[in-house]
PDB file of C-alpha atoms in Angstrom:
ATOM      1  CA  MET V 277     -62.514 -82.437 143.086  1.00  0.00           C
ATOM      2  CA  PRO V 278     -61.740 -85.855 143.861  1.00  0.00           C
ATOM      3  CA  GLN V 279     -64.306 -87.944 141.673  1.00  0.00           C
ATOM      4  CA  ARG V 280     -63.727 -85.996 138.209  1.00  0.00           C
ATOM      5  CA  GLY V 281     -60.891 -87.703 136.312  1.00  0.00           C
ATOM      6  CA  TRP V 282     -57.618 -86.737 135.307  1.00  0.00           C
ATOM      7  CA  ALA V 283     -55.652 -87.052 131.912  1.00  0.00           C
ATOM      8  CA  SER V 284     -52.084 -88.572 132.992  1.00  0.00           C
ATOM      9  CA  PHE V 285     -50.225 -85.675 131.743  1.00  0.00           C
ATOM     10  CA  GLU V 286     -52.298 -83.632 135.010  1.00  0.00           C
ATOM     11  CA  LYS V 287     -51.865 -85.186 137.740  1.00  0.00           C
ATOM     12  CA  ASN V 288     -51.162 -82.448 139.710  1.00  0.00           C
ATOM     13  CA  PRO V 289     -52.794 -79.340 137.639  1.00  0.00           C
ATOM     14  CA  HIS V 290     -52.303 -75.530 139.186  1.00  0.00           C
ATOM     15  CA  VAL V 291     -54.787 -73.060 138.882  1.00  0.00           C
ATOM     16  CA  ALA V 292     -53.268 -69.329 139.696  1.00  0.00           C
ATOM     17  CA  LEU V 293     -54.764 -65.931 139.908  1.00  0.00           C
ATOM     18  CA  LEU V 294     -53.601 -63.068 138.915  1.00  0.00           C
ATOM     19  CA  GLY V 295     -55.073 -59.486 140.310  1.00  0.00           C
ATOM     20  CA  THR V 296     -54.721 -56.349 141.165  1.00  0.00           C
ATOM     21  CA  ASP V 297     -54.693 -53.734 144.632  1.00  0.00           C
ATOM     22  CA  HIS V 298     -57.180 -51.712 142.990  1.00  0.00           C
ATOM     23  CA  ASP V 299     -59.508 -52.542 139.613  1.00  0.00           C
ATOM     24  CA  ARG V 300     -59.325 -48.887 137.948  1.00  0.00           C
ATOM     25  CA  PRO V 301     -57.790 -48.827 133.674  1.00  0.00           C
ATOM     26  CA  ALA V 302     -54.217 -48.505 134.525  1.00  0.00           C
ATOM     27  CA  ASP V 303     -54.607 -51.510 136.738  1.00  0.00           C
ATOM     28  CA  TRP V 304     -56.519 -53.375 133.967  1.00  0.00           C
ATOM     29  CA  LEU V 305     -52.587 -52.249 131.739  1.00  0.00           C
ATOM     30  CA  ARG V 306     -50.977 -53.797 135.096  1.00  0.00           C
ATOM     31  CA  ALA V 307     -52.932 -56.473 134.756  1.00  0.00           C
ATOM     32  CA  GLY V 308     -52.155 -57.028 130.481  1.00  0.00           C
ATOM     33  CA  GLN V 309     -48.349 -56.707 131.069  1.00  0.00           C
ATOM     34  CA  ALA V 310     -47.781 -59.080 134.172  1.00  0.00           C
ATOM     35  CA  LEU V 311     -50.354 -61.583 132.013  1.00  0.00           C
ATOM     36  CA  GLN V 312     -48.398 -61.555 129.092  1.00  0.00           C
ATOM     37  CA  HIS V 313     -45.023 -62.191 131.306  1.00  0.00           C
ATOM     38  CA  VAL V 314     -46.508 -64.865 133.371  1.00  0.00           C
ATOM     39  CA  LEU V 315     -47.236 -66.647 130.064  1.00  0.00           C
ATOM     40  CA  LEU V 316     -43.803 -65.678 128.099  1.00  0.00           C
ATOM     41  CA  GLN V 317     -42.455 -67.193 131.088  1.00  0.00           C
ATOM     42  CA  ALA V 318     -44.205 -70.382 131.123  1.00  0.00           C
ATOM     43  CA  THR V 319     -43.453 -71.129 127.827  1.00  0.00           C
ATOM     44  CA  MET V 320     -39.252 -70.708 128.556  1.00  0.00           C
ATOM     45  CA  ASP V 321     -40.166 -73.329 131.371  1.00  0.00           C
ATOM     46  CA  GLY V 322     -41.948 -75.738 129.004  1.00  0.00           C
ATOM     47  CA  LEU V 323     -45.155 -75.190 130.583  1.00  0.00           C
ATOM     48  CA  VAL V 324     -49.078 -74.400 129.772  1.00  0.00           C
ATOM     49  CA  ALA V 325     -51.407 -71.964 130.531  1.00  0.00           C
ATOM     50  CA  SER V 326     -55.376 -71.324 129.320  1.00  0.00           C
ATOM     51  CA  MET V 327     -57.056 -69.017 130.456  1.00  0.00           C
ATOM     52  CA  ALA V 328     -60.343 -68.263 131.729  1.00  0.00           C
ATOM     53  CA  SER V 329     -62.354 -65.079 132.227  1.00  0.00           C
ATOM     54  CA  GLN V 330     -65.673 -66.761 132.383  1.00  0.00           C
ATOM     55  CA  PRO V 331     -65.841 -67.194 136.374  1.00  0.00           C
ATOM     56  CA  LEU V 332     -64.749 -63.490 136.610  1.00  0.00           C
ATOM     57  CA  GLU V 333     -67.834 -62.003 134.431  1.00  0.00           C
ATOM     58  CA  TRP V 334     -70.125 -61.712 136.789  1.00  0.00           C
ATOM     59  CA  PRO V 335     -69.607 -59.585 140.080  1.00  0.00           C
ATOM     60  CA  GLU V 336     -70.432 -62.562 142.657  1.00  0.00           C
ATOM     61  CA  THR V 337     -68.473 -64.475 141.175  1.00  0.00           C
ATOM     62  CA  ARG V 338     -65.324 -62.281 140.401  1.00  0.00           C
ATOM     63  CA  TRP V 339     -65.838 -61.524 144.186  1.00  0.00           C
ATOM     64  CA  ALA V 340     -65.388 -65.421 145.353  1.00  0.00           C
ATOM     65  CA  ALA V 341     -62.328 -65.960 143.387  1.00  0.00           C
ATOM     66  CA  ARG V 342     -59.420 -63.926 145.620  1.00  0.00           C
ATOM     67  CA  ASP V 343     -57.619 -64.386 148.615  1.00  0.00           C
ATOM     68  CA  PRO V 344     -59.324 -62.852 151.256  1.00  0.00           C
ATOM     69  CA  LEU V 345     -56.524 -63.464 152.982  1.00  0.00           C
ATOM     70  CA  SER V 346     -54.017 -61.427 149.789  1.00  0.00           C
ATOM     71  CA  ALA V 347     -53.813 -58.184 149.001  1.00  0.00           C
ATOM     72  CA  MET V 348     -54.512 -58.335 145.753  1.00  0.00           C
ATOM     73  CA  ALA V 349     -58.300 -57.321 146.478  1.00  0.00           C
ATOM     74  CA  HIS V 350     -59.569 -57.624 142.607  1.00  0.00           C
ATOM     75  CA  VAL V 351     -58.474 -61.427 140.402  1.00  0.00           C
ATOM     76  CA  GLN V 352     -58.320 -59.789 136.829  1.00  0.00           C
ATOM     77  CA  MET V 353     -57.476 -63.476 135.108  1.00  0.00           C
ATOM     78  CA  VAL V 354     -57.809 -67.220 136.530  1.00  0.00           C
ATOM     79  CA  LEU V 355     -54.912 -69.110 135.203  1.00  0.00           C
ATOM     80  CA  ARG V 356     -54.843 -72.866 134.837  1.00  0.00           C
ATOM     81  CA  LEU V 357     -51.704 -74.195 133.872  1.00  0.00           C
ATOM     82  CA  GLY V 358     -49.045 -77.124 133.594  1.00  0.00           C
ATOM     83  CA  TYR V 359     -47.813 -79.564 131.024  1.00  0.00           C
ATOM     84  CA  GLY V 360     -49.549 -80.307 128.332  1.00  0.00           C
ATOM     85  CA  PRO V 361     -49.315 -82.873 124.868  1.00  0.00           C
ATOM     86  CA  GLU V 362     -46.756 -81.807 122.576  1.00  0.00           C
ATOM     87  CA  GLY V 363     -48.280 -80.216 119.944  1.00  0.00           C
ATOM     88  CA  HIS V 364     -46.980 -78.360 116.879  1.00  0.00           C
ATOM     89  CA  PRO V 365     -45.431 -75.358 116.820  1.00  0.00           C
ATOM     90  CA  SER V 366     -47.484 -72.292 115.441  1.00  0.00           C
ATOM     91  CA  PRO V 367     -46.276 -71.078 111.434  1.00  0.00           C
ATOM     92  CA  ARG V 368     -43.409 -68.258 111.238  1.00  0.00           C
ATOM     93  CA  ARG V 369     -42.649 -66.465 108.718  1.00  0.00           C
ATOM     94  CA  PRO V 370     -38.858 -65.840 107.608  1.00  0.00           C
ATOM     95  CA  VAL V 371     -37.770 -62.436 109.500  1.00  0.00           C
ATOM     96  CA  ALA V 372     -36.770 -60.678 106.424  1.00  0.00           C
ATOM     97  CA  GLU V 373     -40.248 -61.008 105.443  1.00  0.00           C
ATOM     98  CA  ALA V 374     -41.444 -59.147 108.321  1.00  0.00           C
ATOM     99  CA  LEU V 375     -38.561 -56.589 108.587  1.00  0.00           C
ATOM    100  CA  ASP V 376     -36.795 -54.441 105.950  1.00  0.00           C
ATOM    101  CA  PHE V 377     -33.013 -54.104 107.534  1.00  0.00           C
ATOM    102  CA  ILE V 378     -31.256 -50.680 106.078  1.00  0.00           C
TER     103      ILE V 378
END
């Protein structure tokens, strides 16, 4: 949107749609696996991601979110990807506290 302002770190935000050919439970599972892969790859590439499922909760807006020229008939997740400000790392327990080695 041309009139919308932007923060210095998001001059070019990118929105990605993750979708499937069909809308069955097996497709939901594959979409979740693909989402996991995308989020892990984004993290490895130094990107931040935010997810928006609200536009997909209503059939009318879910249908409008798809690309009619794509084979992706059912959008499962809307992702915003980009470079953001550095955040605090998530706290982690030492491996020895979580796993027992035999």
